[in-house]
Amino acid sequence: MADGSSHKTITQQSITELLKLEGTRLSIYLLFERSFVEYLESKDFGTYRACTHEVTTQFQEIAAKAKQLRIALEANNVDDDIIELCQEIEANQQRKLQLARRNDSHQQPVQLRS
């Protein structure tokens, strides 16, 4: 009986932590969005680039934590639907991280003609 209870506790803790990570991601996206709006107004690319770098780093850290939690859930034989949902979230976040990395690697944005 203790094994089932322990399994349930680990699963609940992991899912709770995943939800917290998603909340953190949302906060980071909002920061990134504000930074972009400020960049459009000020044209201060250095500040925007620094924010982009910080956001990219934070996304990488969150992605690593989310992967660890998914692996822990898999090790505890959690329902396949939960694992698949975790994998979908990871795949979506990986695509977003790649976009952020691409943004971070640009030295200066292309100037659009008015």
Backbone as CSV, one residue per row, in Angstrom:
resi,resn,N_x,N_y,N_z,CA_x,CA_y,CA_z,C_x,C_y,C_z
1,MET,0.826,-1.200,0.000,0.000,0.000,0.000,0.867,1.260,0.000
2,ALA,1.973,1.217,0.710,2.852,2.384,0.770,3.397,2.721,-0.605
3,ASP,3.668,1.679,-1.445,4.193,1.937,-2.781,3.193,2.719,-3.623
4,GLY,1.919,2.377,-3.572,0.889,3.087,-4.323,0.755,4.517,-3.859
5,SER,0.803,4.716,-2.565,0.697,6.057,-2.000,1.908,6.899,-2.393
6,SER,3.075,6.310,-2.330,4.307,7.006,-2.701,4.284,7.364,-4.189
7,HIS,3.824,6.429,-5.004,3.716,6.643,-6.448,2.784,7.819,-6.725
8,LYS,1.635,7.849,-6.047,0.656,8.915,-6.236,1.230,10.269,-5.798
9,THR,1.964,10.273,-4.680,2.558,11.511,-4.170,3.595,12.052,-5.149
10,ILE,4.452,11.186,-5.672,5.479,11.603,-6.636,4.814,12.163,-7.887
11,THR,3.762,11.492,-8.339,3.044,11.947,-9.529,2.415,13.316,-9.288
12,GLN,1.745,13.486,-8.161,1.114,14.775,-7.847,2.157,15.878,-7.726
13,GLN,3.276,15.580,-7.069,4.331,16.584,-6.914,4.915,16.976,-8.276
14,SER,5.124,15.988,-9.131,5.693,16.268,-10.455,4.741,17.101,-11.299
15,ILE,3.465,16.761,-11.269,2.481,17.523,-12.041,2.366,18.941,-11.492
16,THR,2.377,19.093,-10.186,2.336,20.421,-9.569,3.549,21.242,-9.999
17,GLU,4.708,20.616,-10.007,5.928,21.316,-10.425,5.861,21.695,-11.908
18,LEU,5.315,20.809,-12.743,5.158,21.136,-14.165,4.243,22.341,-14.351
19,LEU,3.175,22.393,-13.581,2.257,23.536,-13.668,2.946,24.824,-13.227
20,LYS,3.789,24.742,-12.200,4.542,25.915,-11.763,5.505,26.374,-12.864
21,LEU,6.138,25.406,-13.525,7.051,25.754,-14.614,6.303,26.459,-15.744
22,GLU,5.101,25.990,-16.042,4.305,26.634,-17.086,3.947,28.062,-16.677
23,GLY,3.650,28.276,-15.401,3.385,29.629,-14.908,4.605,30.514,-15.039
24,THR,5.771,29.951,-14.761,7.021,30.696,-14.907,7.260,31.038,-16.371
25,ARG,6.992,30.081,-17.266,7.140,30.350,-18.701,6.265,31.528,-19.117
26,LEU,5.037,31.536,-18.622,4.133,32.624,-18.966,4.704,33.963,-18.510
27,SER,5.231,34.009,-17.302,5.839,35.251,-16.796,7.003,35.690,-17.674
28,ILE,7.791,34.741,-18.120,8.934,35.059,-18.982,8.452,35.588,-20.330
29,TYR,7.419,34.962,-20.886,6.864,35.455,-22.153,6.368,36.884,-22.017
30,LEU,5.706,37.177,-20.910,5.197,38.532,-20.695,6.343,39.536,-20.593
31,LEU,7.413,39.156,-19.899,8.599,40.006,-19.816,9.190,40.235,-21.209
32,PHE,9.282,39.177,-21.970,9.830,39.257,-23.318,8.972,40.169,-24.196
33,GLU,7.662,40.041,-24.072,6.759,40.878,-24.841,6.923,42.351,-24.463
34,ARG,7.000,42.639,-23.155,7.201,44.022,-22.708,8.525,44.568,-23.237
35,SER,9.544,43.739,-23.204,10.856,44.159,-23.696,10.786,44.496,-25.178
36,PHE,10.058,43.716,-25.929,9.934,43.972,-27.365,9.193,45.280,-27.625
37,VAL,8.118,45.509,-26.900,7.362,46.757,-27.044,8.259,47.942,-26.690
38,GLU,9.031,47.816,-25.616,9.952,48.892,-25.229,11.008,49.117,-26.305
39,TYR,11.482,48.028,-26.897,12.468,48.152,-27.973,11.871,48.928,-29.154
40,LEU,10.629,48.585,-29.523,9.996,49.277,-30.643,9.873,50.772,-30.388
41,GLU,9.636,51.118,-29.128,9.494,52.532,-28.781,10.845,53.239,-28.671
42,SER,11.835,52.571,-28.088,13.113,53.232,-27.798,14.202,52.968,-28.838
43,LYS,14.060,51.892,-29.592,15.084,51.449,-30.563,16.407,51.101,-29.879
44,ASP,16.351,50.804,-28.578,17.544,50.413,-27.812,17.744,48.904,-27.957
45,PHE,18.467,48.548,-29.019,18.636,47.121,-29.311,19.492,46.414,-28.266
46,GLY,20.437,47.096,-27.668,21.302,46.461,-26.668,20.509,45.924,-25.493
47,THR,19.584,46.728,-24.998,18.742,46.296,-23.880,17.849,45.138,-24.307
48,TYR,17.277,45.245,-25.499,16.412,44.173,-26.007,17.198,42.873,-26.190
49,ARG,18.390,42.991,-26.734,19.215,41.792,-26.949,19.583,41.147,-25.612
50,ALA,19.899,41.952,-24.612,20.219,41.419,-23.278,19.011,40.666,-22.705
51,CYS,17.833,41.236,-22.879,16.611,40.575,-22.405,16.394,39.263,-23.164
52,THR,16.600,39.298,-24.472,16.436,38.094,-25.285,17.381,36.993,-24.818
53,HIS,18.602,37.374,-24.510,19.571,36.395,-24.011,19.108,35.808,-22.675
54,GLU,18.656,36.658,-21.771,18.187,36.198,-20.458,16.974,35.284,-20.604
55,VAL,16.047,35.660,-21.462,14.848,34.852,-21.695,15.233,33.483,-22.255
56,THR,16.152,33.471,-23.203,16.604,32.213,-23.795,17.215,31.315,-22.724
57,THR,18.032,31.880,-21.876,18.665,31.110,-20.797,17.608,30.538,-19.853
58,GLN,16.640,31.357,-19.477,15.583,30.892,-18.575,14.742,29.799,-19.223
59,PHE,14.427,29.947,-20.504,13.665,28.912,-21.199,14.435,27.596,-21.237
60,GLN,15.740,27.663,-21.451,16.560,26.455,-21.473,16.514,25.753,-20.116
61,GLU,16.612,26.532,-19.047,16.569,25.956,-17.701,15.218,25.302,-17.424
62,ILE,14.158,25.970,-17.806,12.817,25.422,-17.586,12.621,24.160,-18.419
63,ALA,13.081,24.174,-19.651,12.951,23.000,-20.512,13.676,21.798,-19.908
64,ALA,14.850,22.029,-19.345,15.612,20.939,-18.720,14.861,20.380,-17.500
65,LYS,14.301,21.277,-16.697,13.538,20.838,-15.522,12.293,20.061,-15.940
66,ALA,11.595,20.545,-16.965,10.391,19.864,-17.445,10.729,18.462,-17.959
67,LYS,11.849,18.351,-18.640,12.272,17.042,-19.150,12.572,16.095,-17.995
68,GLN,13.251,16.591,-16.969,13.548,15.761,-15.795,12.261,15.276,-15.125
69,LEU,11.280,16.163,-15.028,10.011,15.786,-14.413,9.280,14.743,-15.253
70,ARG,9.302,14.896,-16.576,8.665,13.902,-17.448,9.331,12.550,-17.289
71,ILE,10.644,12.546,-17.230,11.382,11.289,-17.056,11.017,10.641,-15.722
72,ALA,10.887,11.464,-14.683,10.486,10.940,-13.373,9.083,10.350,-13.438
73,LEU,8.194,11.003,-14.157,6.836,10.481,-14.306,6.850,9.154,-15.062
74,GLU,7.643,9.097,-16.106,7.759,7.842,-16.871,8.285,6.719,-15.987
75,ALA,9.269,7.038,-15.150,9.852,6.027,-14.259,8.833,5.514,-13.242
76,ASN,7.821,6.339,-12.959,6.778,5.942,-12.010,5.553,5.367,-12.712
77,ASN,5.722,5.023,-13.994,4.654,4.389,-14.769,3.341,5.166,-14.727
78,VAL,3.442,6.464,-14.944,2.271,7.320,-14.965,1.485,7.050,-16.251
79,ASP,0.217,7.335,-16.223,-0.678,7.152,-17.359,-0.061,7.726,-18.632
80,ASP,-0.142,6.997,-19.718,0.446,7.419,-20.994,-0.092,8.755,-21.477
81,ASP,-1.350,9.069,-21.174,-1.923,10.352,-21.596,-1.165,11.526,-20.974
82,ILE,-0.779,11.370,-19.715,-0.024,12.435,-19.032,1.357,12.574,-19.662
83,ILE,1.997,11.450,-19.936,3.326,11.470,-20.556,3.247,12.117,-21.938
84,GLU,2.238,11.754,-22.727,2.081,12.333,-24.061,1.851,13.842,-23.980
85,LEU,1.057,14.275,-23.016,0.830,15.710,-22.830,2.144,16.419,-22.487
86,CYS,2.929,15.822,-21.605,4.240,16.396,-21.257,5.129,16.491,-22.495
87,GLN,5.114,15.449,-23.327,5.935,15.447,-24.533,5.474,16.526,-25.514
88,GLU,4.162,16.717,-25.638,3.638,17.767,-26.520,4.060,19.145,-26.021
89,ILE,3.959,19.350,-24.720,4.378,20.634,-24.138,5.857,20.857,-24.407
90,GLU,6.672,19.820,-24.193,8.110,19.943,-24.441,8.391,20.284,-25.897
91,ALA,7.702,19.617,-26.817,7.932,19.861,-28.250,7.559,21.301,-28.616
92,ASN,6.427,21.778,-28.109,6.014,23.158,-28.381,7.006,24.148,-27.795
93,GLN,7.448,23.898,-26.586,8.402,24.803,-25.954,9.748,24.766,-26.660
94,GLN,10.126,23.602,-27.180,11.389,23.492,-27.910,11.344,24.350,-29.173
95,ARG,10.206,24.342,-29.863,10.069,25.185,-31.054,10.183,26.668,-30.681
96,LYS,9.562,27.051,-29.587,9.626,28.444,-29.138,11.049,28.807,-28.713
97,LEU,11.723,27.882,-28.061,13.106,28.124,-27.649,13.995,28.322,-28.871
98,GLN,13.773,27.545,-29.912,14.560,27.706,-31.135,14.346,29.085,-31.744
99,LEU,13.106,29.571,-31.700,12.837,30.921,-32.200,13.552,31.966,-31.346
100,ALA,13.510,31.781,-30.033,14.189,32.728,-29.138,15.694,32.699,-29.373
101,ARG,16.252,31.504,-29.567,17.687,31.397,-29.843,18.040,32.114,-31.132
102,ARG,17.187,31.940,-32.135,17.432,32.592,-33.421,17.413,34.110,-33.241
103,ASN,16.468,34.601,-32.454,16.401,36.035,-32.149,17.646,36.472,-31.398
104,ASP,18.085,35.663,-30.438,19.237,35.988,-29.606,20.520,36.043,-30.429
105,SER,20.585,35.290,-31.506,21.821,35.224,-32.280,21.979,36.392,-33.246
106,HIS,20.918,37.147,-33.467,21.005,38.294,-34.373,21.733,39.448,-33.689
107,GLN,22.635,40.047,-34.433,23.396,41.166,-33.883,22.585,42.451,-33.861
108,GLN,21.870,42.704,-34.924,21.079,43.928,-35.029,19.881,43.591,-35.906
109,PRO,18.692,44.040,-35.534,17.517,43.725,-36.347,17.575,44.428,-37.706
110,VAL,16.906,43.842,-38.659,16.817,44.453,-39.968,15.886,45.646,-39.877
111,GLN,16.298,46.766,-40.438,15.474,47.964,-40.419,14.431,47.858,-41.538
112,LEU,13.187,48.031,-41.178,12.113,47.997,-42.157,11.955,49.383,-42.773
113,ARG,11.635,49.405,-44.037,11.408,50.690,-44.713,10.050,51.234,-44.304
114,SER,9.990,52.533,-44.156,8.723,53.179,-43.784,7.865,53.403,-44.988
